[in-house]
CSV table of C-alpha atoms and ligand atoms in Angstrom, one decimal:
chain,number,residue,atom,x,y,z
R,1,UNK,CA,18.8,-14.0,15.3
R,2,UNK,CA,19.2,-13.9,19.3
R,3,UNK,CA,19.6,-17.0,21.2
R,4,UNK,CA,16.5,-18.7,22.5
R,5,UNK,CA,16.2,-18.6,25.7
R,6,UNK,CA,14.6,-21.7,27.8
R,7,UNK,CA,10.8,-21.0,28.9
R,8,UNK,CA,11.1,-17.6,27.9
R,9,UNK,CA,8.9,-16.4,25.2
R,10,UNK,CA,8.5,-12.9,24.2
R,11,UNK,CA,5.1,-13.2,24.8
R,12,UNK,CA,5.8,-12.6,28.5
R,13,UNK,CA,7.0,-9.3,27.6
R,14,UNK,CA,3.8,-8.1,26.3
R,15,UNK,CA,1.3,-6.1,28.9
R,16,UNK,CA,-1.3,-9.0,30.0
R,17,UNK,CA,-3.9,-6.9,28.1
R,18,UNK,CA,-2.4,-6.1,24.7
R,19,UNK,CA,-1.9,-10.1,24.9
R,20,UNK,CA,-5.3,-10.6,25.2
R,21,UNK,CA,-6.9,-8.3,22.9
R,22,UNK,CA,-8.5,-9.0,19.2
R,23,UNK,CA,-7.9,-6.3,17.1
R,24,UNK,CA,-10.1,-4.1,15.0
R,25,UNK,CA,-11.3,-6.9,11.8
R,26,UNK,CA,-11.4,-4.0,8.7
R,27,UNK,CA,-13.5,-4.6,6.0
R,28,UNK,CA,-11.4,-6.7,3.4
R,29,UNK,CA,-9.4,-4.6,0.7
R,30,UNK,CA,-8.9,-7.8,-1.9
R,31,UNK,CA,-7.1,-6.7,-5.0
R,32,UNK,CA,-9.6,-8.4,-7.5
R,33,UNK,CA,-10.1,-7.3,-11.1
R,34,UNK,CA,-13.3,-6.3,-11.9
R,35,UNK,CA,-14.7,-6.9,-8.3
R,36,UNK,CA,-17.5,-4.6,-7.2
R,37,UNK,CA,-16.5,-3.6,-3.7
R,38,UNK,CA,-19.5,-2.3,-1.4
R,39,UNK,CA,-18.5,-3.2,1.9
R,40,UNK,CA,-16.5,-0.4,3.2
R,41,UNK,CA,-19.1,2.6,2.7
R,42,UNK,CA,-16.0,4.3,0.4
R,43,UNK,CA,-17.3,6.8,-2.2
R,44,UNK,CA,-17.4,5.1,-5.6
R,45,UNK,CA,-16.4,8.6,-7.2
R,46,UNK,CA,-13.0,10.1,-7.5
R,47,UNK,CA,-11.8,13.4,-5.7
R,48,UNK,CA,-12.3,16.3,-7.6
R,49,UNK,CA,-9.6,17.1,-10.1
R,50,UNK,CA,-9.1,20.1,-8.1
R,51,UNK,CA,-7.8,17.5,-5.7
R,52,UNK,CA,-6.2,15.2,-7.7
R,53,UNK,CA,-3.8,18.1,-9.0
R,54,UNK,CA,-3.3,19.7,-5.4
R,55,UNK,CA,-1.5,16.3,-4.3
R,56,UNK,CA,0.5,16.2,-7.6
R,57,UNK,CA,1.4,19.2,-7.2
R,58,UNK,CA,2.3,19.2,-3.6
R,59,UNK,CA,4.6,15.8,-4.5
R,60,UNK,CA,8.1,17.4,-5.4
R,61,UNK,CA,11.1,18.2,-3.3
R,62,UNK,CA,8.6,19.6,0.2
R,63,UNK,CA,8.2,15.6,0.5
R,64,UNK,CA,11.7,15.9,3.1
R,65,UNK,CA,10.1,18.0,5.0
R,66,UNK,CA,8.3,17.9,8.5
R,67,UNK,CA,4.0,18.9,7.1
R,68,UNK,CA,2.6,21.5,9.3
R,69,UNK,CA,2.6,20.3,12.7
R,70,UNK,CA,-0.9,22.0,14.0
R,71,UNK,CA,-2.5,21.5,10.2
R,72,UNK,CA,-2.8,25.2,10.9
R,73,UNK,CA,-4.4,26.4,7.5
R,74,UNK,CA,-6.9,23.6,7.0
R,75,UNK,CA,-8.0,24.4,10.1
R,76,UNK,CA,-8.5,27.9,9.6
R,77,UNK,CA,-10.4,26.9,6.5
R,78,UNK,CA,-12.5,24.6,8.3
R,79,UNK,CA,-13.4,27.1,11.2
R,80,UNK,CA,-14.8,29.7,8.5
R,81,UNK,CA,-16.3,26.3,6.6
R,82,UNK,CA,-18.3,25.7,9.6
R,83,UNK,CA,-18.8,28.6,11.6
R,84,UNK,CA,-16.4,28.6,14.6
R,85,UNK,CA,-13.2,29.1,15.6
R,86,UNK,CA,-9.2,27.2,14.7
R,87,UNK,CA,-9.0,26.5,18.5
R,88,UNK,CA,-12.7,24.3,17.7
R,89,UNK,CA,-10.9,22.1,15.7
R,90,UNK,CA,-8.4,19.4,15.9
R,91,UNK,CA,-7.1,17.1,12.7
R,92,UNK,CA,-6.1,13.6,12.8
R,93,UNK,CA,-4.7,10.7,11.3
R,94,UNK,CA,-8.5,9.6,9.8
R,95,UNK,CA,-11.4,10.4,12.9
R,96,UNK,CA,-10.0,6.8,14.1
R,97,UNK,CA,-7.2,8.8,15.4
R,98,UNK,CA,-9.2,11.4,17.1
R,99,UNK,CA,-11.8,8.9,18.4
R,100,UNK,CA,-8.7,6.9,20.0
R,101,UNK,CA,-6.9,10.3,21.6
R,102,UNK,CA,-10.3,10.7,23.6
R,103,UNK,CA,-10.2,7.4,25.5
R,104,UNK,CA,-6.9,8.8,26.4
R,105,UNK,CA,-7.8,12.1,27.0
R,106,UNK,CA,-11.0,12.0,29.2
R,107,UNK,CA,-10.8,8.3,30.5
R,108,UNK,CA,-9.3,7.0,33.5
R,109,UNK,CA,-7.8,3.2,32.8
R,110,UNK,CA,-10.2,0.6,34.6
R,111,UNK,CA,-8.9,-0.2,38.3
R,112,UNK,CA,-9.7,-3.7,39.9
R,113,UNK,CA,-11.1,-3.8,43.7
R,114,UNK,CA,-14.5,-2.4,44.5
R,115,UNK,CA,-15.0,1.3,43.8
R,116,UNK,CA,-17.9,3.7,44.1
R,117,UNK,CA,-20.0,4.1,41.0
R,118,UNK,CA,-19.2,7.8,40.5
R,119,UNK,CA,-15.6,6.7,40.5
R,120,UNK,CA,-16.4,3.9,37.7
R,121,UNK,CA,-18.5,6.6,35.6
R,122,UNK,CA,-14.8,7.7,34.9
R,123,UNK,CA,-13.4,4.7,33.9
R,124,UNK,CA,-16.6,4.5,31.7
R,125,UNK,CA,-16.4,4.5,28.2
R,126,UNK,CA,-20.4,4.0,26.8
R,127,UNK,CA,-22.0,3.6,23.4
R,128,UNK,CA,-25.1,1.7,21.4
R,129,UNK,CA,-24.8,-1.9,19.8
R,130,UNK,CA,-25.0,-1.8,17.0
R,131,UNK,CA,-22.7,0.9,15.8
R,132,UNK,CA,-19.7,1.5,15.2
R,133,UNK,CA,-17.3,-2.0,15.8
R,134,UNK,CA,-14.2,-0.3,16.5
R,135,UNK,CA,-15.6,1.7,19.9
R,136,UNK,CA,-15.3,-1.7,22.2
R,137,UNK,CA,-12.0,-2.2,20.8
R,138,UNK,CA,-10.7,1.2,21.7
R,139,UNK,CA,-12.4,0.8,25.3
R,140,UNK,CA,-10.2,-2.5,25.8
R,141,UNK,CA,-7.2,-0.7,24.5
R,142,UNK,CA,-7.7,1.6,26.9
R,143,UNK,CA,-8.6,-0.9,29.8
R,144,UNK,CA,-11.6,1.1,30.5
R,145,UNK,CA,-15.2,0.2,31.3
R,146,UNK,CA,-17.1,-0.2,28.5
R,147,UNK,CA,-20.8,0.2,29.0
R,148,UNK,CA,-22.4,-1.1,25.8
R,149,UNK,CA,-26.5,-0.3,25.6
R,150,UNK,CA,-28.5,-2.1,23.4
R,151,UNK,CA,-30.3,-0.5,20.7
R,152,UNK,CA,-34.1,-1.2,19.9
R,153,UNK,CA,-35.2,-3.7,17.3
R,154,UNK,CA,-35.5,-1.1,14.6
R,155,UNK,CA,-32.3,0.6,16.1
R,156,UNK,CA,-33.9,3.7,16.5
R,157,UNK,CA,-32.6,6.2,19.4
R,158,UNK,CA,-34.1,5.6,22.5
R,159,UNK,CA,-35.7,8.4,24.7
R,160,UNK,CA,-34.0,9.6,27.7
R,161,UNK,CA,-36.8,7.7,30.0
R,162,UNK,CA,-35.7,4.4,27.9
R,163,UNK,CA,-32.4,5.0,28.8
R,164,UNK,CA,-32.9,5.5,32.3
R,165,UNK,CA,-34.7,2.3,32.7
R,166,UNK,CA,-32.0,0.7,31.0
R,167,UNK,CA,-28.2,0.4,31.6
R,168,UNK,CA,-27.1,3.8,30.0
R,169,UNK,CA,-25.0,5.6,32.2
R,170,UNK,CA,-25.4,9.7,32.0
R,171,UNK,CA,-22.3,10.4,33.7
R,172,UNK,CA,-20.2,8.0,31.7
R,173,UNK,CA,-16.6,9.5,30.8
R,174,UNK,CA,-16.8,8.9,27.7
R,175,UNK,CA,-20.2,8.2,25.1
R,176,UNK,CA,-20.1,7.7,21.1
R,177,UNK,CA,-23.1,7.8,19.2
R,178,UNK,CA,-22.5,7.1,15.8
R,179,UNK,CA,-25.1,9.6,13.7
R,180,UNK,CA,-26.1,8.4,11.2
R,181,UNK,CA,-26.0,5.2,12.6
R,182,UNK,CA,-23.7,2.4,11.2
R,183,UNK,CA,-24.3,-0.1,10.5
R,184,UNK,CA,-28.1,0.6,10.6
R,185,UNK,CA,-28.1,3.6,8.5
R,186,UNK,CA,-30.8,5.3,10.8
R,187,UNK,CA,-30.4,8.8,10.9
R,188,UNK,CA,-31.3,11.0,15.0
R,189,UNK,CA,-32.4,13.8,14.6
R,190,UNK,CA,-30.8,16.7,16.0
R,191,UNK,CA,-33.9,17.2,18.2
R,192,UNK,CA,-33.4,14.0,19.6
R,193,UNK,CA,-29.8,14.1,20.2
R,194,UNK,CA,-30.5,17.4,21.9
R,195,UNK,CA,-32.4,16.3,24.5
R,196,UNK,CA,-29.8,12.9,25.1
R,197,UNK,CA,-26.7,16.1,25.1
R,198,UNK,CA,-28.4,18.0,27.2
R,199,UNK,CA,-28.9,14.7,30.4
R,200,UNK,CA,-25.2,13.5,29.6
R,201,UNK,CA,-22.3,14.8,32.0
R,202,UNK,CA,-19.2,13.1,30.4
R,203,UNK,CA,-17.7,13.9,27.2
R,204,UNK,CA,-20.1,12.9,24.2
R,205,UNK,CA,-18.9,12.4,21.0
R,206,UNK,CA,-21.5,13.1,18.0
R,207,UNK,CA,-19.8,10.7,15.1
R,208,UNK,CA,-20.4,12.0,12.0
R,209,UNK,CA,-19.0,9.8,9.5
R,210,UNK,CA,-21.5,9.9,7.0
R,211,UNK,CA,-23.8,12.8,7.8
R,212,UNK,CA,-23.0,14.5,4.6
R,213,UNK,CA,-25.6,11.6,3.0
R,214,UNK,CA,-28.4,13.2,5.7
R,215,UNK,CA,-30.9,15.4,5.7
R,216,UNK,CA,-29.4,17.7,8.8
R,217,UNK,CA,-26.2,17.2,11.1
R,218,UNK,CA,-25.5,18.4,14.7
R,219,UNK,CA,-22.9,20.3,14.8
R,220,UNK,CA,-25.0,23.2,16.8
R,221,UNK,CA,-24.5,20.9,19.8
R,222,UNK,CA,-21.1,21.0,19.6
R,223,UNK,CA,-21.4,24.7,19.6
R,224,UNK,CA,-24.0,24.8,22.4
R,225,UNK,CA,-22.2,22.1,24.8
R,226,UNK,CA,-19.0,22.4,26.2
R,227,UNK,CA,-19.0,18.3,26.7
R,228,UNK,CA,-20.2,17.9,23.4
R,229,UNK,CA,-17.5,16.9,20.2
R,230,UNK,CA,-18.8,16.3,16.9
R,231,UNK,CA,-16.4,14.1,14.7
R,232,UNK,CA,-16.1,14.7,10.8
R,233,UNK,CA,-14.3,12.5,8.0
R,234,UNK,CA,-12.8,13.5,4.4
R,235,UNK,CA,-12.8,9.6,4.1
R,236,UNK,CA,-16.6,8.7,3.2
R,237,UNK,CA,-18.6,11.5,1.4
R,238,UNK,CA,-15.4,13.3,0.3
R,239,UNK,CA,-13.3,10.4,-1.6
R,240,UNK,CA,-10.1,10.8,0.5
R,241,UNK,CA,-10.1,7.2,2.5
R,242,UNK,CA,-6.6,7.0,1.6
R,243,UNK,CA,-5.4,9.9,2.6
R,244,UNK,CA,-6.7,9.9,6.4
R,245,UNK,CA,-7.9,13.0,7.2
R,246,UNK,CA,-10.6,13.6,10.3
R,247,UNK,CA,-11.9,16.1,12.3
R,248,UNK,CA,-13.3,17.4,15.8
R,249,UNK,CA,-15.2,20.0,16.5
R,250,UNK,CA,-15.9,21.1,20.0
R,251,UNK,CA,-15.2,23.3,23.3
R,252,UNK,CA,-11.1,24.4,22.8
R,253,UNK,CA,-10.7,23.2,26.5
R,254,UNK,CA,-11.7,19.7,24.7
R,255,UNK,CA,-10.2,20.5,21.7
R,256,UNK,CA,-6.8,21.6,23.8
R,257,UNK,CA,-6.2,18.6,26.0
R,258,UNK,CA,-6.6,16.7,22.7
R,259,UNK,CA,-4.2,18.6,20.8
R,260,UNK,CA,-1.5,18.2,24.0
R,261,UNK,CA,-1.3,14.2,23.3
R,262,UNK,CA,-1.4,14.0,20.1
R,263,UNK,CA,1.8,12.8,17.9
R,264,UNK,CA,3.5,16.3,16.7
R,265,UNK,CA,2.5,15.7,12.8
R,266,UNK,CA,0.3,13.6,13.0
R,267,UNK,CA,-2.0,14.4,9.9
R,268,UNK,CA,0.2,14.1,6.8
R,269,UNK,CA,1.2,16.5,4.3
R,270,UNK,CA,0.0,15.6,1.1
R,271,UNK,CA,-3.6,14.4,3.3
R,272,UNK,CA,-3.6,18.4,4.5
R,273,UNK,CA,-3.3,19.2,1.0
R,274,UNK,CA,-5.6,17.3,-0.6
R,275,UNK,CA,-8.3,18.2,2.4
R,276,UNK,CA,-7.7,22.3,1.7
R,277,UNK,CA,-8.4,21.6,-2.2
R,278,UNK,CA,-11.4,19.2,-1.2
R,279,UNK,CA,-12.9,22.4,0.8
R,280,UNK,CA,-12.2,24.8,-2.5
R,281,UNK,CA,-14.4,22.5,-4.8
R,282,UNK,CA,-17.8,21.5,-2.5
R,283,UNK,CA,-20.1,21.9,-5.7
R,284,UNK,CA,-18.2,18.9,-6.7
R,285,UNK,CA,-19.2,17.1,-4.0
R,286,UNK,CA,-22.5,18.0,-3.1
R,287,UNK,CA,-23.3,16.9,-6.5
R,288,UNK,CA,-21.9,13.3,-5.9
R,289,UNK,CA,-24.0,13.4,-2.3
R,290,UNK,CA,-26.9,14.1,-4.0
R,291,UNK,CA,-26.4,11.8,-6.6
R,292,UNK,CA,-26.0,8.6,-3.9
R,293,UNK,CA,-29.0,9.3,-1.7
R,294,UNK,CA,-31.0,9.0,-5.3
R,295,UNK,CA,-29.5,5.9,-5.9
R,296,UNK,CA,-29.8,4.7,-2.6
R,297,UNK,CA,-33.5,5.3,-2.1
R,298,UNK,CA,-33.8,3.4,-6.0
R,299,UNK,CA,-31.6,0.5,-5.0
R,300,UNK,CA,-33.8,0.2,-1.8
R,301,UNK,CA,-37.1,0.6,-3.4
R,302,UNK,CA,-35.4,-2.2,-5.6
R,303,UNK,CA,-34.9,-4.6,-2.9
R,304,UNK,CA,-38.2,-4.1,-0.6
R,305,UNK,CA,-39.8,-4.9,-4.5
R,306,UNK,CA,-38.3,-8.1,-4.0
R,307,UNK,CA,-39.9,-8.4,-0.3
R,308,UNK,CA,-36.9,-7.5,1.5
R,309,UNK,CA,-37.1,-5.5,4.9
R,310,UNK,CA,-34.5,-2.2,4.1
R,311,UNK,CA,-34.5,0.4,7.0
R,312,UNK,CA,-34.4,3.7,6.2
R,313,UNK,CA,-31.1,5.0,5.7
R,314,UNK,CA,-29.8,8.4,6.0
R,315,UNK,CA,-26.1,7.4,5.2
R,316,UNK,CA,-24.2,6.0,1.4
R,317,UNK,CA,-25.2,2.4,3.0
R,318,UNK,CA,-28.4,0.4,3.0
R,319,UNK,CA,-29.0,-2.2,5.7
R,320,UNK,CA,-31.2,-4.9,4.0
R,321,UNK,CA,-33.3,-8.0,5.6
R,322,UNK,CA,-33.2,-10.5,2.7
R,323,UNK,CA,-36.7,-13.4,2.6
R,324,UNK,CA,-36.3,-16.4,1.2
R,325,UNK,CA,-32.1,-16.8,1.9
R,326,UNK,CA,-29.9,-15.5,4.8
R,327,UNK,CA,-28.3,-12.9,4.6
R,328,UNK,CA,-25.3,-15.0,5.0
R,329,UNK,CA,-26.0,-16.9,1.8
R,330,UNK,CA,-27.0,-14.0,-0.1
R,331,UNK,CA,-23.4,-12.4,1.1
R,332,UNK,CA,-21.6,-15.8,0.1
R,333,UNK,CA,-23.4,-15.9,-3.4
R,334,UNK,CA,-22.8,-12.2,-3.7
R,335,UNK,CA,-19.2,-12.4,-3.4
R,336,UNK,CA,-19.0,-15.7,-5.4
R,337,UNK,CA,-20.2,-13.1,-8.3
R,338,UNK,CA,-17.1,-11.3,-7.6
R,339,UNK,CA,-19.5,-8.7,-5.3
R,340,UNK,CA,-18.4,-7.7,-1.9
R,341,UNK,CA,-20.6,-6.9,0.6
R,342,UNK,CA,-20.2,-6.7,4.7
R,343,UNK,CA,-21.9,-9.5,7.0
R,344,UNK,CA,-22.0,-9.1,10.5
R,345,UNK,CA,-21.7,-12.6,12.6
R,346,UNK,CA,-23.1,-10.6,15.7
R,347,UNK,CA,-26.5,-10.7,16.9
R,348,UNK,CA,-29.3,-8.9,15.6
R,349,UNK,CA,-27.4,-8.3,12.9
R,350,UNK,CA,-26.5,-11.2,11.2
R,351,UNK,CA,-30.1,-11.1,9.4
R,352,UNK,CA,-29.1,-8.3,7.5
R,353,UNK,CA,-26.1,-7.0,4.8
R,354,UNK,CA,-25.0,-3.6,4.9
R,355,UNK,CA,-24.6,-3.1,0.9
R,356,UNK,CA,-22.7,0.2,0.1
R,357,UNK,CA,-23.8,2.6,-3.0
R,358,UNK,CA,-21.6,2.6,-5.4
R,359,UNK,CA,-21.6,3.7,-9.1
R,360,UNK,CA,-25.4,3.3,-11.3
R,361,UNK,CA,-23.6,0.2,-13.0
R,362,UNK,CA,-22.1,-1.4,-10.1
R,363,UNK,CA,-25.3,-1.0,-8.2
R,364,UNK,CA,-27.6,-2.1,-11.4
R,365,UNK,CA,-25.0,-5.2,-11.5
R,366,UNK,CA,-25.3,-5.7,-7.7
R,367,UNK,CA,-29.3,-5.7,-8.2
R,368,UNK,CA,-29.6,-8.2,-11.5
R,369,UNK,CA,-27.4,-10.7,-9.4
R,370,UNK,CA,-29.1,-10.5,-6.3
R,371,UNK,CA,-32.8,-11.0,-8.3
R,372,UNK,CA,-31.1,-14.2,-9.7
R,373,UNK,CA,-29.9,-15.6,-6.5
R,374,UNK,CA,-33.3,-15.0,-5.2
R,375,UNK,CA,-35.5,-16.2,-8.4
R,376,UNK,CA,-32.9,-19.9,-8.1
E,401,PLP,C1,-18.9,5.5,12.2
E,401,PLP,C2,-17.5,5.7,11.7
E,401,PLP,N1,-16.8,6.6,12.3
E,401,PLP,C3,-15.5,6.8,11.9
E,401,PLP,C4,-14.9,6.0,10.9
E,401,PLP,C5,-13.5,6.2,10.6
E,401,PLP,O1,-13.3,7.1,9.6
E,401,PLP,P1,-11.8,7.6,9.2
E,401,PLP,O2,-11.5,7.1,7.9
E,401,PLP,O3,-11.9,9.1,9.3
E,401,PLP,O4,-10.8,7.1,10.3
E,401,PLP,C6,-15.7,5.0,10.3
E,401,PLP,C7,-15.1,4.2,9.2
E,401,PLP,O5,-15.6,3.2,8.8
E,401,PLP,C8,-17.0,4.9,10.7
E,401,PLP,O6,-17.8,3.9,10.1
């Protein structure tokens, strides 16, 4: 243990801004028997066995070894998955990796004093409230700008006009829009998006997470536009949180000055397996996609039965206005039932839960409790 040292605690030693900042708050994990756990939008089914084997089998003496530095063979099987190119494509540690590299990559750190705007738009990272939590948090990380834009009430996507009346910022460095939306659910059309791509002059980054769940994705606009990334998980739609495996897709200039930061082997062996064998077996998991949106569209009509305002969702989530109780108390009786939900304490949001699907008997279980809380 070193000596203490009068009036000097190892706090000073910390950069004034990593001292100030609050962390990303993940949805709890708790290791509860029997719990039903909807709050982190994780697929309820396994990988495929195809999977499943290809990370046994890739467990034996290769586990010494340095994994492939430049994932190079999943991401010449993702190229021909989706139509482009190896140099399209970067992996990462989970998208969460990728999403951080671009701060780095295509933002210039905050300076104080007064500056002209088109100097700030660099320092600019921009994106929609509500949507995805951990955006701000990379922005102060970063010590950027961040240029947060409201959405509407019913958190659709506004119009380009809307924008321009508002506070968006077209030549931001850096925008995320999170499509389908999260925590809302709502899915933008492509149309839509186009038209928002084609006014933007920073980097704009199309997250994906859960489009799998939606009735059509983007990905042409990361094909069309050269400042356009679209960002892809294994984690939601194809079982593999654990393994943290994420993708971008965009122009291999992008692409490139990504790949130039990044952390040499940065996606992990048995993750690079388990992603190649994930891409052999998709009848597996188009069959699980399908069978979620059915249950999510029953466990919705379930709960507007019961009066309660659900907005259509396009993702393996449901965002639901509860009458009668807040949300807050539906969550606390929920959980009390051994069911875990996610509450937002964050305006305009803190009406709602954000309930993920999980299995027919979790979600069956999930709607008997939740007509008894209400019936009380
Ligand atoms: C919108 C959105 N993007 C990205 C991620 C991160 O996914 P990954 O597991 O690939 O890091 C999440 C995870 O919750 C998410 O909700």
């Amino acid at each position: 243990m070193a000596a203490k040292r009068k009036g000097s605690s190892p706090d000073r030693l910390i950069r004034p801004l990593v001292r100030k900042l609050h962390g990303y708050v993940p949805g709890e994990q708790p290791n509860v028997r029997g719990l039903i756990k909807l709050n982190t939008n994780e697929n309820p089914a396994p990988p495929s066995p195809k999977v499943i084997r290809a990370i046994r089998s890739a467990a034996d003496e290769r586990l010494r070894l340095y994994p492939d530095p430049a994932a190079q063979p999943l991401r010449e099987t993702l190229a021909k998955f989706h139509g482009c190119r190896p140099e399209n494509i970067i992996v990462g540690n989970g998208s969460d990796e990728l999403l951080a590299l671009a701060t780095r990559a295509f933002v210039e750190p905050r300076q104080t004093g007064t500056i002209p705007l088109r100097q700030a738009a660099k320092q600019t990272i921009q994106y929609f409230t509500p949507s995805y939590s951990l955006y701000p948090i990379l922005a102060s990380i970063h010590g950027a700008r961040c240029n947060e834009v409201k959405l509407p009430a019913g958190f659709e996507l506004p119009d380009n006009d809307a924008l321009r009346k508002g506070n968006w910022n077209f030549s931001a460095a850096l925008t995320y829009i999170t499509t389908p939306n999260a925590p809302s659910g709502r899915g933008y059309t492509t149309r839509d998006l186009t038209r928002l791509c084609e006014a933007q002059n920073g980097v704009t980054i199309l997250d994906e997470a859960y489009v799998d769940f939606a009735d059509e994705h983007s990905l042409r606009l990361a094909k069309r536009f050269p400042h356009v990334i679209v960002s892809r998980t294994f984690s939601k739609a194809y079982s593999l949180c654990f393994q943290r495996v994420g993708y971008f897709i965009g122009h291999p200039a992008l692409i490139g000055a990504l790949d130039r930061i990044r952390d040499s082997y940065n996606v992990n062996g048995l993750g690079q397996a388990a992603a190649l064998a994930t891409l052999s077996d998709t009848t597996y998991y188009r069959k699980q996609f399908k069978r979620i949106v059915r249950l999510r569209e029953k466990t919705s009509a379930a709960l507007e039965a019961l009066g309660f305002d659900v907005l259509p969702s396009q993702a393996n989530f449901i965002f639901a206005r509860p009458t009668g109780l807040t949300a807050a108390e539906w969550f606390r009786q929920l959980r009390q039932r051994n069911i875990v939900t996610r509450w937002f304490d964050a305006p305009k949001v803190r009406n709602r839960l954000r309930i993920t699907i999980g299995t027919e008997t979790e979600m069956n279980r999930f709607l008997d409790i939740t007509r008894s809380i209400f019936r009380q």
